[in-house]
Tab-separated table of C-alpha atoms in Angstrom:
chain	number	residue	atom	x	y	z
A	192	UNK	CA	109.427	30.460	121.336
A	193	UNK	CA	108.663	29.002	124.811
A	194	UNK	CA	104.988	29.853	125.875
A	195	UNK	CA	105.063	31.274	129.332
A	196	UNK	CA	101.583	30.854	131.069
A	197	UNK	CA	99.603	27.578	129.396
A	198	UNK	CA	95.838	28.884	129.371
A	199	UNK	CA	94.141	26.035	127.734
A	200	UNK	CA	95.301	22.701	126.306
A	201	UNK	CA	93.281	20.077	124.137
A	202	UNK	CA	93.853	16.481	122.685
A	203	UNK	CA	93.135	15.100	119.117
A	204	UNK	CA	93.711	11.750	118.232
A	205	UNK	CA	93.989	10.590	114.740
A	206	UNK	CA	95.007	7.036	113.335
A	207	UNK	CA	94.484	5.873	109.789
A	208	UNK	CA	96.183	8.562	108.401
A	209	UNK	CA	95.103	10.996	105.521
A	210	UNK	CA	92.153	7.687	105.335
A	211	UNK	CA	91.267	7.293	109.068
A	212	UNK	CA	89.986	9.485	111.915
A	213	UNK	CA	90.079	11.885	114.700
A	214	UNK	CA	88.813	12.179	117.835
A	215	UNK	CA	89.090	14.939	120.795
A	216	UNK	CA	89.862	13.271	123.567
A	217	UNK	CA	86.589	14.800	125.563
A	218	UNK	CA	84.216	13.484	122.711
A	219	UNK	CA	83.245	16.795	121.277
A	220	UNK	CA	84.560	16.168	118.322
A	221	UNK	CA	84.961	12.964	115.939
A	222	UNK	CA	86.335	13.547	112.283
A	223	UNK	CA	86.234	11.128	109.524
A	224	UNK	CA	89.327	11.956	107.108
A	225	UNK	CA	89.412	11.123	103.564
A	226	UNK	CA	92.353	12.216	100.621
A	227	UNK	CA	91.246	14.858	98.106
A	228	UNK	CA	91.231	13.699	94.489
A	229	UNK	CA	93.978	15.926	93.472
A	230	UNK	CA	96.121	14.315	96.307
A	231	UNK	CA	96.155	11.082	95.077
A	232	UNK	CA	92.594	10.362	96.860
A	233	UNK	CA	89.330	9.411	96.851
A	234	UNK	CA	88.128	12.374	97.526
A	235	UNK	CA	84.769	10.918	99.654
A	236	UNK	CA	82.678	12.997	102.579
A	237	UNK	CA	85.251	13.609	105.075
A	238	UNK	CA	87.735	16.347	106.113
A	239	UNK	CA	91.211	16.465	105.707
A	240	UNK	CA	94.687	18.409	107.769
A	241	UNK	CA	94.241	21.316	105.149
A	242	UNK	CA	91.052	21.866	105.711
A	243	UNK	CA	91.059	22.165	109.404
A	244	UNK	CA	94.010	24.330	109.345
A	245	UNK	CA	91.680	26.408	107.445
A	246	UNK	CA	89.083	26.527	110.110
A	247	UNK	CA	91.292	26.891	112.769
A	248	UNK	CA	93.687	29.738	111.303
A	249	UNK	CA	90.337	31.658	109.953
A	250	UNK	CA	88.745	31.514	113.174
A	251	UNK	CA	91.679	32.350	115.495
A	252	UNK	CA	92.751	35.135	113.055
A	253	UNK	CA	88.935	36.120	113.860
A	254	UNK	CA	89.704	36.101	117.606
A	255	UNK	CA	92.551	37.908	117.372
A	256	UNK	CA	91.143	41.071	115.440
A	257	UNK	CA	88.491	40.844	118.205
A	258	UNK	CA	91.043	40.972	120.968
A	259	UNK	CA	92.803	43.737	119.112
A	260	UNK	CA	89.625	45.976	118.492
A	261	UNK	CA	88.671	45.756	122.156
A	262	UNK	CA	91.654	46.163	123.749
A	263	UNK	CA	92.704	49.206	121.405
A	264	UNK	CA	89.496	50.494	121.119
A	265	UNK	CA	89.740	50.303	117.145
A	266	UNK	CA	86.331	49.539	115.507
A	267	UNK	CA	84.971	46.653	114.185
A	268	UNK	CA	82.010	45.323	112.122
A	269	UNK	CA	79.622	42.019	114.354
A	270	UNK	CA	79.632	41.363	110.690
A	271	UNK	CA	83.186	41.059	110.261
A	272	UNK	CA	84.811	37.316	108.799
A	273	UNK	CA	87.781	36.002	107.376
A	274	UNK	CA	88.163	33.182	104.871
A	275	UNK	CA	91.637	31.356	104.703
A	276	UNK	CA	92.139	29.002	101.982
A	277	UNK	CA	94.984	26.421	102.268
A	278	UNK	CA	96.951	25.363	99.683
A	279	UNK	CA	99.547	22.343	99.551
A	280	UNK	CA	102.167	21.499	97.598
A	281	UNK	CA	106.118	20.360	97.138
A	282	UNK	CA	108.718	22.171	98.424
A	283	UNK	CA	112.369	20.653	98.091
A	284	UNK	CA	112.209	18.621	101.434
A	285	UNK	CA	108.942	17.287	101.228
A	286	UNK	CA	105.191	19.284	100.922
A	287	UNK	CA	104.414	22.723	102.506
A	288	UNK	CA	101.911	24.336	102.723
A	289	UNK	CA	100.239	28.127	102.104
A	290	UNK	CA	97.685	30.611	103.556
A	291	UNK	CA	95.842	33.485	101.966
A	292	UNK	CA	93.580	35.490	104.531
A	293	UNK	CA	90.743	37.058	102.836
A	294	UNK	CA	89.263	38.969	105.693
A	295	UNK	CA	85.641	41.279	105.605
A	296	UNK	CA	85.350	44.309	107.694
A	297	UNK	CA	82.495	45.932	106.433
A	298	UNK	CA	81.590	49.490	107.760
A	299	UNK	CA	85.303	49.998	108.559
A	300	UNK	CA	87.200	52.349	106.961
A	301	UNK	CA	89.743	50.648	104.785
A	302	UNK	CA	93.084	52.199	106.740
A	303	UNK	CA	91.582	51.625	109.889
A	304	UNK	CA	90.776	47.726	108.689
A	305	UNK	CA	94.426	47.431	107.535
A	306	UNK	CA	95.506	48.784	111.197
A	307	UNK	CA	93.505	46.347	112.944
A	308	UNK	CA	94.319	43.350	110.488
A	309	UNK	CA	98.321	44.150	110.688
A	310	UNK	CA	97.683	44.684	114.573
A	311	UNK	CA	95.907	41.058	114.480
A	312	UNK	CA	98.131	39.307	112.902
A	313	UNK	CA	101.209	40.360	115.635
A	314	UNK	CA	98.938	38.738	118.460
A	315	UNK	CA	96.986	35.762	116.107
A	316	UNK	CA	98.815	32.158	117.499
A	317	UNK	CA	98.394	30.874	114.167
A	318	UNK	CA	100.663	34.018	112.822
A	319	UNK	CA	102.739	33.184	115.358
A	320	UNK	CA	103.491	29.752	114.652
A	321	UNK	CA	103.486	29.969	110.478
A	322	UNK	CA	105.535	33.459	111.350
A	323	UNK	CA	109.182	32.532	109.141
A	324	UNK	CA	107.922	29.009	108.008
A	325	UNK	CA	104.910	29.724	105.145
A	326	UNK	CA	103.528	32.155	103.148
A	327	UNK	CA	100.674	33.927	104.935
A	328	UNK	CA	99.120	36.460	102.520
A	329	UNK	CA	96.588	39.148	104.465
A	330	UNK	CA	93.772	40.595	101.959
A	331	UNK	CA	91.255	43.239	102.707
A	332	UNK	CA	87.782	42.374	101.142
């Protein structure tokens, strides 16, 4: 899939591996990486890939149910969040990964939550890009 019209771009630079860092290239952000315990790790005080997929697929997946419930008028709670939780593991070329979506409407009727959340996850990049390639599961809290 070829994106058409390139809104916004950004740069993250990591060395060290799974041990080292990352940086955004404008300085807004500098991560300290470390391997989890069950991965052969340290475990320690700093991030690692799964985790950030986490935060980035949670809060796009956010985004996108906000884009939806404006531009289709469909309601939705301020309240409203969605937890992803990332698991990795082997596949028979290498590791892969999976996503459950956990997300929290409150004050939304449940068929009307599962419209906007299906609706969502059409438009979410993240959906996009994992579309064929991992196991996304969508839960309504």
């Amino acid at each position: 899939m070829t994106v058409e019209n390139v809104l916004y771009k950004t740069t993250m630079k990591s060395s060290g591996g799974r041990e080292g860092s990352s940086q955004a290239e404008d300085g807004s952000l500098e991560l300290t990486l470390s391997t989890p315990k069950e991965l052969g790790g340290a475990g320690g005080n700093g991030t690692n890939p799964e985790q950030l997929f986490a935060a980035g697929y949670s809060a796009c997946f956010l985004g996108a149910m906000k884009f939806v419930a404006q531009r289709d008028k469909l309601p939705i709670s301020p309240d409203v969040s969605v937890q992803a939780t990332v698991g990795i593991g082997t596949i028979p070329t290498g590791f892969g990964i999976e996503v459950d979506l956990l997300i929290d409407l409150p004050g939304v009727e449940r068929e009307q939550a599962q419209e906007l959340i299906n609706r969502a996850h059409i438009v979410c990049p993240y959906s996009n890009a994992t579309q064929g390639n991992i196991n996304v599961r969508l839960s309504l809290a």
